Short mmCIF file of C-alpha atoms in Angstrom, two decimals:
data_model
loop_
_atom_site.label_atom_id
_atom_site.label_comp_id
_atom_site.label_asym_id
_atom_site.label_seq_id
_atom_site.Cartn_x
_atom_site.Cartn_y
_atom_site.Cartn_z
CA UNK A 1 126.31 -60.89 135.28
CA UNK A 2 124.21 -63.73 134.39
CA UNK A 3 125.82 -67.33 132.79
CA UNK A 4 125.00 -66.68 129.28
CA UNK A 5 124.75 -62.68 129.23
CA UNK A 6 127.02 -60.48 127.27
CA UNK A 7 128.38 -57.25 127.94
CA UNK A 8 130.24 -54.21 126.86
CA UNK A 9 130.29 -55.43 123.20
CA UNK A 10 128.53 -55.87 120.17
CA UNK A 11 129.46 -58.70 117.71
CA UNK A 12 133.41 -59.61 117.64
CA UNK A 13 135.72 -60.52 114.49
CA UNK A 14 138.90 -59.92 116.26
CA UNK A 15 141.64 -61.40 118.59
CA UNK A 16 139.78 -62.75 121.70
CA UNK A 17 141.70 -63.47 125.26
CA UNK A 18 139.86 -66.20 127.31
CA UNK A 19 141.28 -65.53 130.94
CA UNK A 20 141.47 -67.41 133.95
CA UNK A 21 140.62 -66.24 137.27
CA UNK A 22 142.54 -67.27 140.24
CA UNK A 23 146.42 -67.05 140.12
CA UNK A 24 146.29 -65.09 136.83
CA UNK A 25 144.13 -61.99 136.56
CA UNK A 26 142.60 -62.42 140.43
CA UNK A 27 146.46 -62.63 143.03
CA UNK A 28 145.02 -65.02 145.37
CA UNK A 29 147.84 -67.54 146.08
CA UNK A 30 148.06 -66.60 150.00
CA UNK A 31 144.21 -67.58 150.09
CA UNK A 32 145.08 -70.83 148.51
CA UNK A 33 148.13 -71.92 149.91
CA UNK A 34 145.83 -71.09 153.38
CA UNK A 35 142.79 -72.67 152.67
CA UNK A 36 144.35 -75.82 151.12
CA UNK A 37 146.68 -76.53 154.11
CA UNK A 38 143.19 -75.74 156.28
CA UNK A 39 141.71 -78.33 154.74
CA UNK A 40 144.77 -80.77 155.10
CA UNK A 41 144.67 -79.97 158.44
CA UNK A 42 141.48 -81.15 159.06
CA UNK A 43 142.25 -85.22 158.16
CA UNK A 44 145.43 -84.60 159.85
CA UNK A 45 147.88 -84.29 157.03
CA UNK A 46 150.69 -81.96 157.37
CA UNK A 47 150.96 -78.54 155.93
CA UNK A 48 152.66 -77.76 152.61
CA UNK A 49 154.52 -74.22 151.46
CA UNK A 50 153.69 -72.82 148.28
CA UNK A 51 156.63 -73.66 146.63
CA UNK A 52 155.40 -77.54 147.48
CA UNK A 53 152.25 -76.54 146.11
CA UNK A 54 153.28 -75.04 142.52
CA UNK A 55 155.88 -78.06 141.94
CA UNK A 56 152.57 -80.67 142.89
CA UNK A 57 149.62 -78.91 141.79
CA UNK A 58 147.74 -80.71 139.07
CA UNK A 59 144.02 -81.09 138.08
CA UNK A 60 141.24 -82.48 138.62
CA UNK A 61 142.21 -81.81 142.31
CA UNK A 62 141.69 -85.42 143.70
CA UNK A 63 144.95 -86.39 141.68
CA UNK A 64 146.94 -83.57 143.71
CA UNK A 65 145.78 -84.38 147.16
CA UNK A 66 147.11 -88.13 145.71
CA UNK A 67 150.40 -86.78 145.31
CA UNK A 68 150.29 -85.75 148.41
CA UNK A 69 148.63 -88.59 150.57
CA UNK A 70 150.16 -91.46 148.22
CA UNK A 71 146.85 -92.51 147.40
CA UNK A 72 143.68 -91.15 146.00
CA UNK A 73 141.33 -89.43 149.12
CA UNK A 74 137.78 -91.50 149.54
CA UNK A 75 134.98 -90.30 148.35
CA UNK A 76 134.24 -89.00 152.48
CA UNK A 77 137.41 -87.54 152.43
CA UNK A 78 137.21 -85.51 149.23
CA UNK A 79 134.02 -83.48 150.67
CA UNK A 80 135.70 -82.77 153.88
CA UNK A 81 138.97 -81.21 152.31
CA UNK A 82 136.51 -79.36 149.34
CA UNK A 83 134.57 -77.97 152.09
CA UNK A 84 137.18 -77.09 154.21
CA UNK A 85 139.22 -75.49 151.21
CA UNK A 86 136.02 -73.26 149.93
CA UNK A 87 135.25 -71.98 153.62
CA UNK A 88 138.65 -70.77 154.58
CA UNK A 89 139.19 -69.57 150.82
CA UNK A 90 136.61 -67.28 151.25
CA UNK A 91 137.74 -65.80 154.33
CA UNK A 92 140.84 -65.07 153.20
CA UNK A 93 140.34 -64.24 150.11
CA UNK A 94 138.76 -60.94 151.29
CA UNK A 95 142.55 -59.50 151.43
CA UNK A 96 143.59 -60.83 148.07
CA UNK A 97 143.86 -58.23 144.28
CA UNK A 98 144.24 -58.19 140.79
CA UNK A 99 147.84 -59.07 139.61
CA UNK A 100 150.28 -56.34 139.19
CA UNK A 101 148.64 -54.34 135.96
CA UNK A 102 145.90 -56.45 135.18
CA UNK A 103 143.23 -53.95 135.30
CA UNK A 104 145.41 -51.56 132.82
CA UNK A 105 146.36 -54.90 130.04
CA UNK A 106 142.40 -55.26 130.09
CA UNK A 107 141.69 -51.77 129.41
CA UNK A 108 144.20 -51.58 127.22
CA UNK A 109 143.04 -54.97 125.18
CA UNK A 110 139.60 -53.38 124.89
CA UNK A 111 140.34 -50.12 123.96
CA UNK A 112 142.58 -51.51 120.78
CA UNK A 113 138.95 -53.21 119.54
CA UNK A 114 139.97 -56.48 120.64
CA UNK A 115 137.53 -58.63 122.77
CA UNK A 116 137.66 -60.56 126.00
CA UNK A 117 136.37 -62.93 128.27
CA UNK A 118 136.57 -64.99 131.92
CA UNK A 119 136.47 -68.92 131.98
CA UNK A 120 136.99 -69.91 135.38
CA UNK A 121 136.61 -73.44 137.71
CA UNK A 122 135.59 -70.85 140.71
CA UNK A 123 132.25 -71.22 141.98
CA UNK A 124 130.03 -68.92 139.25
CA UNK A 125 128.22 -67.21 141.64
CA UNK A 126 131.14 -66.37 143.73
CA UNK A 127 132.94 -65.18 140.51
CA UNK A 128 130.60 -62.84 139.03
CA UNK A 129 130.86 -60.29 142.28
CA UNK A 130 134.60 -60.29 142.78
CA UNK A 131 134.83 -59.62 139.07
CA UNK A 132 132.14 -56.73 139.94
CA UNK A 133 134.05 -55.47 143.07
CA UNK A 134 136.88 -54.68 141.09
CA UNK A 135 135.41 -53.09 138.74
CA UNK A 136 136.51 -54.39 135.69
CA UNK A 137 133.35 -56.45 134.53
CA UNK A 138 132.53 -54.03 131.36
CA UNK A 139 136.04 -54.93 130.14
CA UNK A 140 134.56 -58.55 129.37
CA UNK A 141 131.87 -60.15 126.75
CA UNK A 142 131.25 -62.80 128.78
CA UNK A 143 132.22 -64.30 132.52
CA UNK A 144 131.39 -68.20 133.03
CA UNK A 145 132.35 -69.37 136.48
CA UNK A 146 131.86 -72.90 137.13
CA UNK A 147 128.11 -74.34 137.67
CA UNK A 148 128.87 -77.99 138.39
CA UNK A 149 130.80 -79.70 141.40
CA UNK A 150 134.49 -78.81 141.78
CA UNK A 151 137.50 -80.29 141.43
CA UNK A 152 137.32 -81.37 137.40
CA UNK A 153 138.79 -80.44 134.57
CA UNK A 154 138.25 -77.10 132.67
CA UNK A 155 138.00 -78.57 129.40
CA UNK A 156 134.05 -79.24 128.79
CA UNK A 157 133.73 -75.73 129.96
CA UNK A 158 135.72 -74.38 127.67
CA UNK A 159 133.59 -75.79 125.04
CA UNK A 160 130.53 -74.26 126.49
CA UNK A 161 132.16 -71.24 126.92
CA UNK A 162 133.42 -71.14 123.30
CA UNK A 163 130.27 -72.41 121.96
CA UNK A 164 128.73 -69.28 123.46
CA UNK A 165 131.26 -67.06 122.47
CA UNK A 166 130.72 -67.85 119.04
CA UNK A 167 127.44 -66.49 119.37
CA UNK A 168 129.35 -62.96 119.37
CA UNK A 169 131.20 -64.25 116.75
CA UNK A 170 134.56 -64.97 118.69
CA UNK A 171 136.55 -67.54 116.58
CA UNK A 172 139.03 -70.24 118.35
CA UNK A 173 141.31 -70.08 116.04
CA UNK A 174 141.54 -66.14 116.95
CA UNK A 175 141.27 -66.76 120.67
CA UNK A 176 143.87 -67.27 122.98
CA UNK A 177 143.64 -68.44 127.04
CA UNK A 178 145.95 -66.61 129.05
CA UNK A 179 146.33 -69.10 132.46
CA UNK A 180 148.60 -70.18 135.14
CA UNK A 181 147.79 -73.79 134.97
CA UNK A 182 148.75 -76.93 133.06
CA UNK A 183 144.70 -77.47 132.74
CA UNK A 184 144.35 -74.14 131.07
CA UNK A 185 145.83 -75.52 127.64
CA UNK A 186 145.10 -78.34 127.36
CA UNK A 187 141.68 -76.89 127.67
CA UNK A 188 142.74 -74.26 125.32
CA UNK A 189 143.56 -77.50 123.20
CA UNK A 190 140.59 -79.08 123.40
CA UNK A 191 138.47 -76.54 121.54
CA UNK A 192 141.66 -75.37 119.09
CA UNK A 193 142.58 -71.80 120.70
CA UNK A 194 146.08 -71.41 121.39
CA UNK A 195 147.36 -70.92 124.99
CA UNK A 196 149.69 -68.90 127.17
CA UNK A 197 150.83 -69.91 130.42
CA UNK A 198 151.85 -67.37 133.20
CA UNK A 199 154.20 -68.85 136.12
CA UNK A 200 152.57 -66.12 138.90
CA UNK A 201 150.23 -68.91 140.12
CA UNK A 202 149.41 -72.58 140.65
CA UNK A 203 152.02 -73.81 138.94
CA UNK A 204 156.07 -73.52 138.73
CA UNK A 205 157.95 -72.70 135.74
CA UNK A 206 159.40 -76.53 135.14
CA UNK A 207 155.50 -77.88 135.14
CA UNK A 208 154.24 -75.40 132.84
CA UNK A 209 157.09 -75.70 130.62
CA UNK A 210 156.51 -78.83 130.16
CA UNK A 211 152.94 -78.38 128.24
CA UNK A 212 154.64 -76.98 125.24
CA UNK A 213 153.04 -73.80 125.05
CA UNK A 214 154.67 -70.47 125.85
CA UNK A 215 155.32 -69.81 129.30
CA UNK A 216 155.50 -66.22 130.35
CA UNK A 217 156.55 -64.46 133.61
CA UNK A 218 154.25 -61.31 133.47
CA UNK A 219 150.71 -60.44 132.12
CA UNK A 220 152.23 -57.80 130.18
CA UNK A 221 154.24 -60.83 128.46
CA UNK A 222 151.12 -63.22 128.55
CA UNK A 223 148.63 -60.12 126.39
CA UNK A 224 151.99 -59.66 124.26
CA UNK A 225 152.29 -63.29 123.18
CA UNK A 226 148.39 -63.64 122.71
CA UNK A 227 148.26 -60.80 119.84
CA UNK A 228 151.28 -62.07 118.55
CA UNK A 229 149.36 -66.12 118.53
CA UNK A 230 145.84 -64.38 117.32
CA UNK A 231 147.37 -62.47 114.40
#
């Protein structure tokens, strides 16, 4: 699938779910943990656990690996780790799924008449085939990876993406994100959809909580909460 192609659906006056990729629908926090402490490895910074990770984690990235390093990385330094992080990502992401019932709360979704899309800030091109692999790409309108360079916020992609949306007539003030990241509302924010957090990924429970938005423990909880918001 294409930026800017639809699928599986004609025009939409519904509820719409916006989802995020990694660490919500797409399980991938052993490939991330991996690849980021790869790339630390490779300017000689000491490796971190996941736990470090979800209590640190912010966006854009630079302002993590600050948190980490006590300063922000040079310019140099920032295309190393990026590198570093995409390669081994993508080695080991290979043994990475979907969360725990994802594929059913999609089906589900679409099957009630309600409509749904991906927004994520992984590479579009590497997006659009894992969504394939899985099977699951007809349960979506739309799926926007990111075009640009990495590492920035998700919130001017969220307007495209809602600006396109709208072309299927998907209304933000019927559309809810469903994330695991701090980012992911105040994107949601940014364009006036509401927001659900989910604590399975980048992020703890204390972080999230402290965006103001619900904060969920399951998918099941996260599609609950967004009918309930999109009402």
């Amino acid at each position: 699938m294409a930026a800017g192609t639809f699928s599986g659906m004609g025009m939409q006056t519904c509820a719409h779910i916006v989802w995020d990729w990694n660490g919500t629908l797409f399980h991938d926090n052993d490939a991330i943990i991996r690849a980021t402490n790869a790339a630390f490895a490779e300017l000689g910074l000491a490796s971190i656990t996941l736990e470090q990770y979800r209590a640190l984690y912010c966006v854009p990235v630079p302002k993590f690996y600050e948190r980490l390093m006590g300063r922000l990385p040079t310019e140099a330094e920032w295309e190393v780790m990026d590198a570093a992080f995409q390669r081994h990502y993508t080695e080991h992401r290979v043994r990475c799924g979907l969360t725990d019932g994802a594929a059913e709360l999609l089906a589900g979704w679409r099957s009630a008449g309600r409509s749904q899309s991906i927004l994520s800030m992984y590479g579009h091109d590497e997006l659009v085939p894992l969504v394939k692999g899985f099977g699951i790409e007809t349960h979506f309108i739309r799926v926007d990876g990111r075009t640009g360079p990495s590492g920035g916020s998700k919130a001017e992609h969220m307007v495209r993406h809602l600006a396109e949306l709208a072309l299927a007539g998907v209304e933000p003030a019927r559309t809810v994100v469903i994330g695991d990241a701090a980012d992911d509302a105040v994107a949601a924010r940014h364009v006036g959809a509401g927001a659900v957090l989910y604590t399975g990924g980048s992020h703890s429970r204390t972080s999230l909580e402290k965006v103001g938005v619900p904060v969920v423990d399951t998918l099941g909880e996260a599609v609950a909460e967004a009918a309930r918001l999109a009402a």
